[in-house]
Amino acid sequence: MEAPADRRENRQDRREDRRENREDRRGDRQERRENRRDDRQERREEWRADRPEWRQERREERREDRREWRQDRREDRREGRQDRREDRRERREDRREYREFRNRFNADHWRRDWSRRHGRDWWRHDRRWRGFSGVRIGFYFAPGYGYYSVPRSYWGQRWHVGQYLPSIFWRYQLNDWRTYGLGYPPPGARWVLVDNHIYLIDEFDGYIIDVVYDAWAW
């Protein structure tokens, strides 16, 4: 049976292959169009002396251009539909893995048990909070990273399971999740720090798998 990590890696490889194939096909179509344009240009130069024939050639060229454009659009839509079907199939497989994770990890239980063992202000004596000097408007503090600026539309906002975390937060990864007693992330997922919340997200698109709100109190 294929391991979850192998499945995720294979899915990522398939995504990259599809993207490269799309780019190759588009490049081939563009090259064919350019070759046909060059051929038409040569014919125009040969027939330019005969104006009636030249005008007829121009009309035929415009009709041919429209046919090529419609054909390219149809091919792009067909490829896009196929890619979306494959992406949906892969996302369904990912969601099954995420449900399995939530079956073995409960954020509410973690917060209750962690605070009971360590106290609500446990973080004040943790070296990762060195440099913290209080809440700042327009900034978040990430343990181990320090303060960083947050866009006004994101500051003070919470995201929920099933939503997508903005990519500006993905880099504040919690690598020592074992120290905090958090569940090990599924393949292709990571824990990230946003304000005093901890999000488990898909590394590919930021899909929120789970979240621990108010992991510590300021």
mmCIF file of N, CA and C in Angstrom, residues 119-194:
data_model
loop_
_atom_site.group_PDB
_atom_site.id
_atom_site.type_symbol
_atom_site.label_atom_id
_atom_site.label_comp_id
_atom_site.label_asym_id
_atom_site.label_seq_id
_atom_site.Cartn_x
_atom_site.Cartn_y
_atom_site.Cartn_z
ATOM 1 N N GLY A 119 0.342 26.294 32.926
ATOM 2 C CA GLY A 119 -0.157 27.606 33.315
ATOM 3 C C GLY A 119 -0.377 28.488 32.102
ATOM 4 N N ARG A 120 -1.229 29.511 32.245
ATOM 5 C CA ARG A 120 -1.577 30.353 31.113
ATOM 6 C C ARG A 120 -0.434 31.260 30.665
ATOM 7 N N ASP A 121 0.495 31.568 31.566
ATOM 8 C CA ASP A 121 1.595 32.464 31.205
ATOM 9 C C ASP A 121 2.914 31.704 31.041
ATOM 10 N N TRP A 122 2.811 30.446 30.668
ATOM 11 C CA TRP A 122 3.998 29.612 30.510
ATOM 12 C C TRP A 122 5.007 30.215 29.531
ATOM 13 N N TRP A 123 4.499 30.953 28.547
ATOM 14 C CA TRP A 123 5.353 31.465 27.488
ATOM 15 C C TRP A 123 6.296 32.568 27.958
ATOM 16 N N ARG A 124 5.978 33.218 29.092
ATOM 17 C CA ARG A 124 6.802 34.340 29.560
ATOM 18 C C ARG A 124 8.222 33.911 29.909
ATOM 19 N N HIS A 125 8.413 32.639 30.212
ATOM 20 C CA HIS A 125 9.744 32.146 30.581
ATOM 21 C C HIS A 125 10.377 31.334 29.461
ATOM 22 N N ASP A 126 9.792 31.398 28.292
ATOM 23 C CA ASP A 126 10.304 30.643 27.146
ATOM 24 C C ASP A 126 11.225 31.549 26.327
ATOM 25 N N ARG A 127 12.408 31.057 25.970
ATOM 26 C CA ARG A 127 13.402 31.868 25.261
ATOM 27 C C ARG A 127 12.905 32.321 23.889
ATOM 28 N N ARG A 128 11.953 31.580 23.311
ATOM 29 C CA ARG A 128 11.460 31.957 21.987
ATOM 30 C C ARG A 128 10.685 33.264 22.017
ATOM 31 N N TRP A 129 10.230 33.671 23.215
ATOM 32 C CA TRP A 129 9.505 34.935 23.338
ATOM 33 C C TRP A 129 10.435 36.091 23.725
ATOM 34 N N ARG A 130 11.710 35.844 23.694
ATOM 35 C CA ARG A 130 12.655 36.909 23.987
ATOM 36 C C ARG A 130 12.496 38.015 22.946
ATOM 37 N N GLY A 131 12.369 39.214 23.381
ATOM 38 C CA GLY A 131 12.144 40.332 22.475
ATOM 39 C C GLY A 131 10.700 40.782 22.428
ATOM 40 N N PHE A 132 9.790 40.014 23.035
ATOM 41 C CA PHE A 132 8.393 40.423 23.058
ATOM 42 C C PHE A 132 8.201 41.542 24.078
ATOM 43 N N SER A 133 7.578 42.639 23.646
ATOM 44 C CA SER A 133 7.397 43.790 24.536
ATOM 45 C C SER A 133 5.948 44.255 24.579
ATOM 46 N N GLY A 134 5.031 43.375 24.215
ATOM 47 C CA GLY A 134 3.618 43.725 24.245
ATOM 48 C C GLY A 134 2.998 43.743 22.863
ATOM 49 N N VAL A 135 1.693 43.826 22.831
ATOM 50 C CA VAL A 135 0.962 43.843 21.568
ATOM 51 C C VAL A 135 1.193 45.176 20.861
ATOM 52 N N ARG A 136 1.429 45.116 19.556
ATOM 53 C CA ARG A 136 1.623 46.321 18.748
ATOM 54 C C ARG A 136 0.576 46.338 17.633
ATOM 55 N N ILE A 137 -0.071 47.468 17.474
ATOM 56 C CA ILE A 137 -1.069 47.612 16.420
ATOM 57 C C ILE A 137 -0.384 47.478 15.058
ATOM 58 N N GLY A 138 -0.916 46.596 14.214
ATOM 59 C CA GLY A 138 -0.366 46.412 12.877
ATOM 60 C C GLY A 138 0.781 45.432 12.809
ATOM 61 N N PHE A 139 1.106 44.805 13.957
ATOM 62 C CA PHE A 139 2.200 43.835 13.977
ATOM 63 C C PHE A 139 1.757 42.586 14.735
ATOM 64 N N TYR A 140 2.331 41.451 14.348
ATOM 65 C CA TYR A 140 2.214 40.214 15.114
ATOM 66 C C TYR A 140 3.597 39.830 15.601
ATOM 67 N N PHE A 141 3.594 39.046 16.690
ATOM 68 C CA PHE A 141 4.851 38.515 17.197
ATOM 69 C C PHE A 141 4.823 37.000 17.032
ATOM 70 N N ALA A 142 5.823 36.462 16.324
ATOM 71 C CA ALA A 142 5.934 35.016 16.134
ATOM 72 C C ALA A 142 7.112 34.513 16.956
ATOM 73 N N PRO A 143 6.897 33.605 17.899
ATOM 74 C CA PRO A 143 7.999 33.080 18.718
ATOM 75 C C PRO A 143 9.120 32.520 17.844
ATOM 76 N N GLY A 144 10.322 32.970 18.133
ATOM 77 C CA GLY A 144 11.470 32.529 17.365
ATOM 78 C C GLY A 144 11.746 33.380 16.136
ATOM 79 N N TYR A 145 10.798 34.248 15.768
ATOM 80 C CA TYR A 145 10.964 35.111 14.594
ATOM 81 C C TYR A 145 10.986 36.594 14.971
ATOM 82 N N GLY A 146 10.161 36.969 15.934
ATOM 83 C CA GLY A 146 10.065 38.367 16.308
ATOM 84 C C GLY A 146 8.826 39.031 15.720
ATOM 85 N N TYR A 147 8.809 40.366 15.766
ATOM 86 C CA TYR A 147 7.666 41.129 15.237
ATOM 87 C C TYR A 147 7.733 41.193 13.706
ATOM 88 N N TYR A 148 6.561 41.195 13.095
ATOM 89 C CA TYR A 148 6.492 41.399 11.655
ATOM 90 C C TYR A 148 5.209 42.162 11.337
ATOM 91 N N SER A 149 5.290 42.965 10.257
ATOM 92 C CA SER A 149 4.163 43.799 9.872
ATOM 93 C C SER A 149 3.053 42.954 9.239
ATOM 94 N N VAL A 150 1.805 43.330 9.550
ATOM 95 C CA VAL A 150 0.634 42.611 9.047
ATOM 96 C C VAL A 150 -0.262 43.611 8.310
ATOM 97 N N PRO A 151 -0.721 43.287 7.098
ATOM 98 C CA PRO A 151 -1.648 44.197 6.395
ATOM 99 C C PRO A 151 -2.877 44.494 7.237
ATOM 100 N N ARG A 152 -3.396 45.696 7.100
ATOM 101 C CA ARG A 152 -4.527 46.132 7.924
ATOM 102 C C ARG A 152 -5.715 45.183 7.801
ATOM 103 N N SER A 153 -5.950 44.650 6.599
ATOM 104 C CA SER A 153 -7.115 43.777 6.392
ATOM 105 C C SER A 153 -6.977 42.435 7.093
ATOM 106 N N TYR A 154 -5.744 42.060 7.489
ATOM 107 C CA TYR A 154 -5.509 40.775 8.143
ATOM 108 C C TYR A 154 -5.334 40.907 9.658
ATOM 109 N N TRP A 155 -4.956 42.099 10.105
ATOM 110 C CA TRP A 155 -4.626 42.247 11.525
ATOM 111 C C TRP A 155 -5.881 42.017 12.375
ATOM 112 N N GLY A 156 -5.772 41.162 13.401
ATOM 113 C CA GLY A 156 -6.877 40.864 14.291
ATOM 114 C C GLY A 156 -7.893 39.884 13.730
ATOM 115 N N GLN A 157 -7.630 39.349 12.552
ATOM 116 C CA GLN A 157 -8.588 38.442 11.929
ATOM 117 C C GLN A 157 -8.280 36.988 12.290
ATOM 118 N N ARG A 158 -9.340 36.192 12.363
ATOM 119 C CA ARG A 158 -9.199 34.752 12.576
ATOM 120 C C ARG A 158 -9.675 34.016 11.330
ATOM 121 N N TRP A 159 -8.992 32.933 11.032
ATOM 122 C CA TRP A 159 -9.421 32.052 9.953
ATOM 123 C C TRP A 159 -9.832 30.712 10.555
ATOM 124 N N HIS A 160 -10.675 29.995 9.823
ATOM 125 C CA HIS A 160 -11.263 28.772 10.355
ATOM 126 C C HIS A 160 -10.929 27.580 9.472
ATOM 127 N N VAL A 161 -11.145 26.398 10.024
ATOM 128 C CA VAL A 161 -10.911 25.162 9.282
ATOM 129 C C VAL A 161 -11.735 25.189 7.993
ATOM 130 N N GLY A 162 -11.088 24.832 6.891
ATOM 131 C CA GLY A 162 -11.749 24.840 5.597
ATOM 132 C C GLY A 162 -11.492 26.100 4.797
ATOM 133 N N GLN A 163 -10.991 27.173 5.452
ATOM 134 C CA GLN A 163 -10.613 28.382 4.732
ATOM 135 C C GLN A 163 -9.141 28.272 4.310
ATOM 136 N N TYR A 164 -8.652 29.322 3.664
ATOM 137 C CA TYR A 164 -7.273 29.336 3.186
ATOM 138 C C TYR A 164 -6.510 30.465 3.882
ATOM 139 N N LEU A 165 -5.411 30.110 4.515
ATOM 140 C CA LEU A 165 -4.606 31.101 5.221
ATOM 141 C C LEU A 165 -3.786 31.898 4.209
ATOM 142 N N PRO A 166 -3.796 33.240 4.286
ATOM 143 C CA PRO A 166 -2.998 34.046 3.350
ATOM 144 C C PRO A 166 -1.519 33.637 3.382
ATOM 145 N N SER A 167 -0.902 33.688 2.234
ATOM 146 C CA SER A 167 0.461 33.156 2.089
ATOM 147 C C SER A 167 1.509 33.941 2.874
ATOM 148 N N ILE A 168 1.207 35.181 3.272
ATOM 149 C CA ILE A 168 2.209 35.961 4.000
ATOM 150 C C ILE A 168 2.534 35.329 5.354
ATOM 151 N N PHE A 169 1.660 34.450 5.853
ATOM 152 C CA PHE A 169 1.884 33.831 7.166
ATOM 153 C C PHE A 169 2.561 32.458 7.071
ATOM 154 N N TRP A 170 2.679 31.915 5.884
ATOM 155 C CA TRP A 170 3.153 30.537 5.767
ATOM 156 C C TRP A 170 4.592 30.372 6.267
ATOM 157 N N ARG A 171 5.393 31.414 6.152
ATOM 158 C CA ARG A 171 6.816 31.284 6.484
ATOM 159 C C ARG A 171 7.080 31.170 7.976
ATOM 160 N N TYR A 172 6.093 31.541 8.819
ATOM 161 C CA TYR A 172 6.318 31.509 10.278
ATOM 162 C C TYR A 172 5.968 30.118 10.812
ATOM 163 N N GLN A 173 6.775 29.190 10.382
ATOM 164 C CA GLN A 173 6.520 27.777 10.645
ATOM 165 C C GLN A 173 6.961 27.385 12.053
ATOM 166 N N LEU A 174 6.150 26.539 12.696
ATOM 167 C CA LEU A 174 6.492 25.999 14.013
ATOM 168 C C LEU A 174 7.154 24.644 13.789
ATOM 169 N N ASN A 175 8.477 24.638 13.804
ATOM 170 C CA ASN A 175 9.206 23.417 13.503
ATOM 171 C C ASN A 175 9.276 22.457 14.691
ATOM 172 N N ASP A 176 9.319 23.000 15.923
ATOM 173 C CA ASP A 176 9.435 22.141 17.104
ATOM 174 C C ASP A 176 8.063 21.827 17.685
ATOM 175 N N TRP A 177 7.156 21.340 16.830
ATOM 176 C CA TRP A 177 5.786 21.061 17.281
ATOM 177 C C TRP A 177 5.762 19.986 18.349
ATOM 178 N N ARG A 178 6.769 19.112 18.367
ATOM 179 C CA ARG A 178 6.812 18.071 19.406
ATOM 180 C C ARG A 178 6.961 18.695 20.795
ATOM 181 N N THR A 179 7.739 19.795 20.871
ATOM 182 C CA THR A 179 7.933 20.459 22.164
ATOM 183 C C THR A 179 6.604 20.922 22.738
ATOM 184 N N TYR A 180 5.698 21.310 21.862
ATOM 185 C CA TYR A 180 4.399 21.806 22.302
ATOM 186 C C TYR A 180 3.367 20.683 22.454
ATOM 187 N N GLY A 181 3.768 19.470 22.125
ATOM 188 C CA GLY A 181 2.817 18.370 22.244
ATOM 189 C C GLY A 181 1.729 18.383 21.190
ATOM 190 N N LEU A 182 1.991 19.035 20.062
ATOM 191 C CA LEU A 182 1.011 19.076 18.980
ATOM 192 C C LEU A 182 1.071 17.778 18.171
ATOM 193 N N GLY A 183 -0.005 17.479 17.463
ATOM 194 C CA GLY A 183 -0.006 16.301 16.616
ATOM 195 C C GLY A 183 0.965 16.457 15.460
ATOM 196 N N TYR A 184 1.584 15.343 15.058
ATOM 197 C CA TYR A 184 2.507 15.435 13.923
ATOM 198 C C TYR A 184 1.700 15.735 12.672
ATOM 199 N N PRO A 185 2.170 16.687 11.877
ATOM 200 C CA PRO A 185 1.395 17.118 10.695
ATOM 201 C C PRO A 185 1.381 16.043 9.617
ATOM 202 N N PRO A 186 0.284 15.940 8.879
ATOM 203 C CA PRO A 186 0.252 15.001 7.749
ATOM 204 C C PRO A 186 1.307 15.379 6.719
ATOM 205 N N PRO A 187 1.684 14.454 5.858
ATOM 206 C CA PRO A 187 2.658 14.782 4.804
ATOM 207 C C PRO A 187 2.178 15.968 3.976
ATOM 208 N N GLY A 188 3.073 16.914 3.742
ATOM 209 C CA GLY A 188 2.718 18.087 2.950
ATOM 210 C C GLY A 188 2.001 19.166 3.731
ATOM 211 N N ALA A 189 1.964 19.050 5.058
ATOM 212 C CA ALA A 189 1.308 20.064 5.899
ATOM 213 C C ALA A 189 2.316 20.617 6.898
ATOM 214 N N ARG A 190 1.981 21.770 7.486
ATOM 215 C CA ARG A 190 2.876 22.377 8.483
ATOM 216 C C ARG A 190 2.052 23.170 9.495
ATOM 217 N N TRP A 191 2.615 23.290 10.703
ATOM 218 C CA TRP A 191 2.064 24.179 11.716
ATOM 219 C C TRP A 191 2.695 25.560 11.522
ATOM 220 N N VAL A 192 1.867 26.615 11.569
ATOM 221 C CA VAL A 192 2.379 27.979 11.445
ATOM 222 C C VAL A 192 1.796 28.843 12.566
ATOM 223 N N LEU A 193 2.534 29.890 12.905
ATOM 224 C CA LEU A 193 2.176 30.786 14.011
ATOM 225 C C LEU A 193 1.592 32.077 13.456
ATOM 226 N N VAL A 194 0.386 32.410 13.903
ATOM 227 C CA VAL A 194 -0.265 33.656 13.485
ATOM 228 C C VAL A 194 -0.882 34.291 14.722
#
